Amino acid sequence: MWAADEMRSSNAQVEWIIRDALKRAGRLPAKKRAPKKDLGPKN
């Protein structure tokens, strides 16, 4: 069981490092916005 916990911890560290690097480089996508409501076909 400890191996699974250790892997999750390692994955979290890697994810943080990648996100931090992307943020510093200005490469993170814009913040997520609420999806536009579908108002039907445009005529």
PDB file of N, CA and C in Angstrom:
ATOM      1  N   MET A   1       0.828  -1.195   0.000  1.00  0.00           N
ATOM      2  CA  MET A   1       0.000   0.000   0.000  1.00  0.00           C
ATOM      3  C   MET A   1       0.869   1.255   0.000  1.00  0.00           C
ATOM      4  N   TRP A   2       1.982   1.233   0.697  1.00  0.00           N
ATOM      5  CA  TRP A   2       2.832   2.428   0.755  1.00  0.00           C
ATOM      6  C   TRP A   2       3.399   2.788  -0.608  1.00  0.00           C
ATOM      7  N   ALA A   3       3.583   1.790  -1.468  1.00  0.00           N
ATOM      8  CA  ALA A   3       4.120   2.071  -2.806  1.00  0.00           C
ATOM      9  C   ALA A   3       3.137   2.924  -3.608  1.00  0.00           C
ATOM     10  N   ALA A   4       1.850   2.632  -3.500  1.00  0.00           N
ATOM     11  CA  ALA A   4       0.839   3.420  -4.208  1.00  0.00           C
ATOM     12  C   ALA A   4       0.816   4.850  -3.679  1.00  0.00           C
ATOM     13  N   ASP A   5       0.924   5.006  -2.359  1.00  0.00           N
ATOM     14  CA  ASP A   5       0.966   6.342  -1.768  1.00  0.00           C
ATOM     15  C   ASP A   5       2.192   7.103  -2.250  1.00  0.00           C
ATOM     16  N   GLU A   6       3.317   6.417  -2.309  1.00  0.00           N
ATOM     17  CA  GLU A   6       4.562   7.048  -2.754  1.00  0.00           C
ATOM     18  C   GLU A   6       4.455   7.468  -4.223  1.00  0.00           C
ATOM     19  N   MET A   7       3.821   6.648  -5.050  1.00  0.00           N
ATOM     20  CA  MET A   7       3.669   6.975  -6.463  1.00  0.00           C
ATOM     21  C   MET A   7       2.770   8.192  -6.637  1.00  0.00           C
ATOM     22  N   ARG A   8       1.681   8.261  -5.864  1.00  0.00           N
ATOM     23  CA  ARG A   8       0.800   9.430  -5.948  1.00  0.00           C
ATOM     24  C   ARG A   8       1.549  10.691  -5.548  1.00  0.00           C
ATOM     25  N   SER A   9       2.369  10.588  -4.514  1.00  0.00           N
ATOM     26  CA  SER A   9       3.151  11.733  -4.062  1.00  0.00           C
ATOM     27  C   SER A   9       4.144  12.160  -5.136  1.00  0.00           C
ATOM     28  N   SER A  10       4.787  11.200  -5.760  1.00  0.00           N
ATOM     29  CA  SER A  10       5.746  11.508  -6.831  1.00  0.00           C
ATOM     30  C   SER A  10       5.041  12.161  -8.011  1.00  0.00           C
ATOM     31  N   ASN A  11       3.880  11.631  -8.371  1.00  0.00           N
ATOM     32  CA  ASN A  11       3.118  12.206  -9.480  1.00  0.00           C
ATOM     33  C   ASN A  11       2.714  13.646  -9.177  1.00  0.00           C
ATOM     34  N   ALA A  12       2.316  13.910  -7.939  1.00  0.00           N
ATOM     35  CA  ALA A  12       1.930  15.265  -7.554  1.00  0.00           C
ATOM     36  C   ALA A  12       3.119  16.212  -7.661  1.00  0.00           C
ATOM     37  N   GLN A  13       4.292  15.760  -7.254  1.00  0.00           N
ATOM     38  CA  GLN A  13       5.494  16.592  -7.343  1.00  0.00           C
ATOM     39  C   GLN A  13       5.835  16.902  -8.798  1.00  0.00           C
ATOM     40  N   VAL A  14       5.774  15.900  -9.655  1.00  0.00           N
ATOM     41  CA  VAL A  14       6.077  16.099 -11.073  1.00  0.00           C
ATOM     42  C   VAL A  14       5.064  17.066 -11.687  1.00  0.00           C
ATOM     43  N   GLU A  15       3.787  16.890 -11.362  1.00  0.00           N
ATOM     44  CA  GLU A  15       2.760  17.780 -11.892  1.00  0.00           C
ATOM     45  C   GLU A  15       3.019  19.217 -11.449  1.00  0.00           C
ATOM     46  N   TRP A  16       3.381  19.419 -10.180  1.00  0.00           N
ATOM     47  CA  TRP A  16       3.657  20.762  -9.683  1.00  0.00           C
ATOM     48  C   TRP A  16       4.849  21.377 -10.418  1.00  0.00           C
ATOM     49  N   ILE A  17       5.905  20.599 -10.614  1.00  0.00           N
ATOM     50  CA  ILE A  17       7.098  21.099 -11.303  1.00  0.00           C
ATOM     51  C   ILE A  17       6.756  21.523 -12.732  1.00  0.00           C
ATOM     52  N   ILE A  18       5.974  20.701 -13.427  1.00  0.00           N
ATOM     53  CA  ILE A  18       5.606  21.011 -14.811  1.00  0.00           C
ATOM     54  C   ILE A  18       4.736  22.261 -14.867  1.00  0.00           C
ATOM     55  N   ARG A  19       3.729  22.336 -13.994  1.00  0.00           N
ATOM     56  CA  ARG A  19       2.850  23.508 -13.989  1.00  0.00           C
ATOM     57  C   ARG A  19       3.626  24.780 -13.657  1.00  0.00           C
ATOM     58  N   ASP A  20       4.537  24.684 -12.700  1.00  0.00           N
ATOM     59  CA  ASP A  20       5.343  25.848 -12.328  1.00  0.00           C
ATOM     60  C   ASP A  20       6.202  26.300 -13.510  1.00  0.00           C
ATOM     61  N   ALA A  21       6.815  25.350 -14.198  1.00  0.00           N
ATOM     62  CA  ALA A  21       7.647  25.691 -15.354  1.00  0.00           C
ATOM     63  C   ALA A  21       6.807  26.323 -16.464  1.00  0.00           C
ATOM     64  N   LEU A  22       5.624  25.775 -16.709  1.00  0.00           N
ATOM     65  CA  LEU A  22       4.745  26.341 -17.730  1.00  0.00           C
ATOM     66  C   LEU A  22       4.298  27.747 -17.353  1.00  0.00           C
ATOM     67  N   LYS A  23       3.980  27.945 -16.075  1.00  0.00           N
ATOM     68  CA  LYS A  23       3.558  29.262 -15.612  1.00  0.00           C
ATOM     69  C   LYS A  23       4.683  30.277 -15.789  1.00  0.00           C
ATOM     70  N   ARG A  24       5.890  29.892 -15.405  1.00  0.00           N
ATOM     71  CA  ARG A  24       7.036  30.801 -15.534  1.00  0.00           C
ATOM     72  C   ARG A  24       7.319  31.143 -16.995  1.00  0.00           C
ATOM     73  N   ALA A  25       7.068  30.205 -17.884  1.00  0.00           N
ATOM     74  CA  ALA A  25       7.318  30.424 -19.311  1.00  0.00           C
ATOM     75  C   ALA A  25       6.141  31.111 -20.007  1.00  0.00           C
ATOM     76  N   GLY A  26       5.042  31.328 -19.269  1.00  0.00           N
ATOM     77  CA  GLY A  26       3.865  31.952 -19.865  1.00  0.00           C
ATOM     78  C   GLY A  26       3.144  31.041 -20.827  1.00  0.00           C
ATOM     79  N   ARG A  27       3.239  29.739 -20.619  1.00  0.00           N
ATOM     80  CA  ARG A  27       2.662  28.779 -21.564  1.00  0.00           C
ATOM     81  C   ARG A  27       1.414  28.089 -21.039  1.00  0.00           C
ATOM     82  N   LEU A  28       0.926  28.482 -19.865  1.00  0.00           N
ATOM     83  CA  LEU A  28      -0.302  27.876 -19.361  1.00  0.00           C
ATOM     84  C   LEU A  28      -1.482  28.409 -20.165  1.00  0.00           C
ATOM     85  N   PRO A  29      -2.467  27.569 -20.471  1.00  0.00           N
ATOM     86  CA  PRO A  29      -3.644  28.064 -21.192  1.00  0.00           C
ATOM     87  C   PRO A  29      -4.419  29.044 -20.315  1.00  0.00           C
ATOM     88  N   ALA A  30      -5.230  29.878 -20.944  1.00  0.00           N
ATOM     89  CA  ALA A  30      -6.053  30.829 -20.209  1.00  0.00           C
ATOM     90  C   ALA A  30      -6.946  30.069 -19.236  1.00  0.00           C
ATOM     91  N   LYS A  31      -7.351  30.772 -18.191  1.00  0.00           N
ATOM     92  CA  LYS A  31      -8.220  30.127 -17.207  1.00  0.00           C
ATOM     93  C   LYS A  31      -9.471  29.619 -17.891  1.00  0.00           C
ATOM     94  N   LYS A  32      -9.944  28.500 -17.399  1.00  0.00           N
ATOM     95  CA  LYS A  32     -11.122  27.885 -18.003  1.00  0.00           C
ATOM     96  C   LYS A  32     -12.328  28.785 -17.785  1.00  0.00           C
ATOM     97  N   ARG A  33     -13.093  28.942 -18.841  1.00  0.00           N
ATOM     98  CA  ARG A  33     -14.311  29.729 -18.783  1.00  0.00           C
ATOM     99  C   ARG A  33     -15.494  28.790 -18.856  1.00  0.00           C
ATOM    100  N   ALA A  34     -16.623  29.282 -18.394  1.00  0.00           N
ATOM    101  CA  ALA A  34     -17.842  28.488 -18.506  1.00  0.00           C
ATOM    102  C   ALA A  34     -18.147  28.316 -19.991  1.00  0.00           C
ATOM    103  N   PRO A  35     -18.581  27.131 -20.396  1.00  0.00           N
ATOM    104  CA  PRO A  35     -18.882  26.915 -21.818  1.00  0.00           C
ATOM    105  C   PRO A  35     -20.010  27.825 -22.277  1.00  0.00           C
ATOM    106  N   LYS A  36     -19.918  28.251 -23.536  1.00  0.00           N
ATOM    107  CA  LYS A  36     -20.972  29.093 -24.097  1.00  0.00           C
ATOM    108  C   LYS A  36     -22.238  28.268 -24.245  1.00  0.00           C
ATOM    109  N   LYS A  37     -23.347  28.916 -23.978  1.00  0.00           N
ATOM    110  CA  LYS A  37     -24.628  28.228 -24.137  1.00  0.00           C
ATOM    111  C   LYS A  37     -24.952  28.130 -25.618  1.00  0.00           C
ATOM    112  N   ASP A  38     -25.445  26.984 -26.009  1.00  0.00           N
ATOM    113  CA  ASP A  38     -25.828  26.776 -27.397  1.00  0.00           C
ATOM    114  C   ASP A  38     -27.172  27.459 -27.629  1.00  0.00           C
ATOM    115  N   LEU A  39     -27.165  28.462 -28.486  1.00  0.00           N
ATOM    116  CA  LEU A  39     -28.394  29.201 -28.764  1.00  0.00           C
ATOM    117  C   LEU A  39     -29.048  28.747 -30.056  1.00  0.00           C
ATOM    118  N   GLY A  40     -28.631  27.617 -30.551  1.00  0.00           N
ATOM    119  CA  GLY A  40     -29.211  27.092 -31.776  1.00  0.00           C
ATOM    120  C   GLY A  40     -28.407  27.522 -32.980  1.00  0.00           C
ATOM    121  N   PRO A  41     -28.838  27.098 -34.169  1.00  0.00           N
ATOM    122  CA  PRO A  41     -28.086  27.428 -35.387  1.00  0.00           C
ATOM    123  C   PRO A  41     -28.166  28.919 -35.696  1.00  0.00           C
ATOM    124  N   LYS A  42     -27.066  29.432 -36.244  1.00  0.00           N
ATOM    125  CA  LYS A  42     -27.041  30.840 -36.656  1.00  0.00           C
ATOM    126  C   LYS A  42     -27.606  30.930 -38.064  1.00  0.00           C
ATOM    127  N   ASN A  43     -28.562  31.796 -38.251  1.00  0.00           N
ATOM    128  CA  ASN A  43     -29.179  31.981 -39.576  1.00  0.00           C
ATOM    129  C   ASN A  43     -28.924  33.365 -40.080  1.00  0.00           C
TER     130      ASN A  43
END
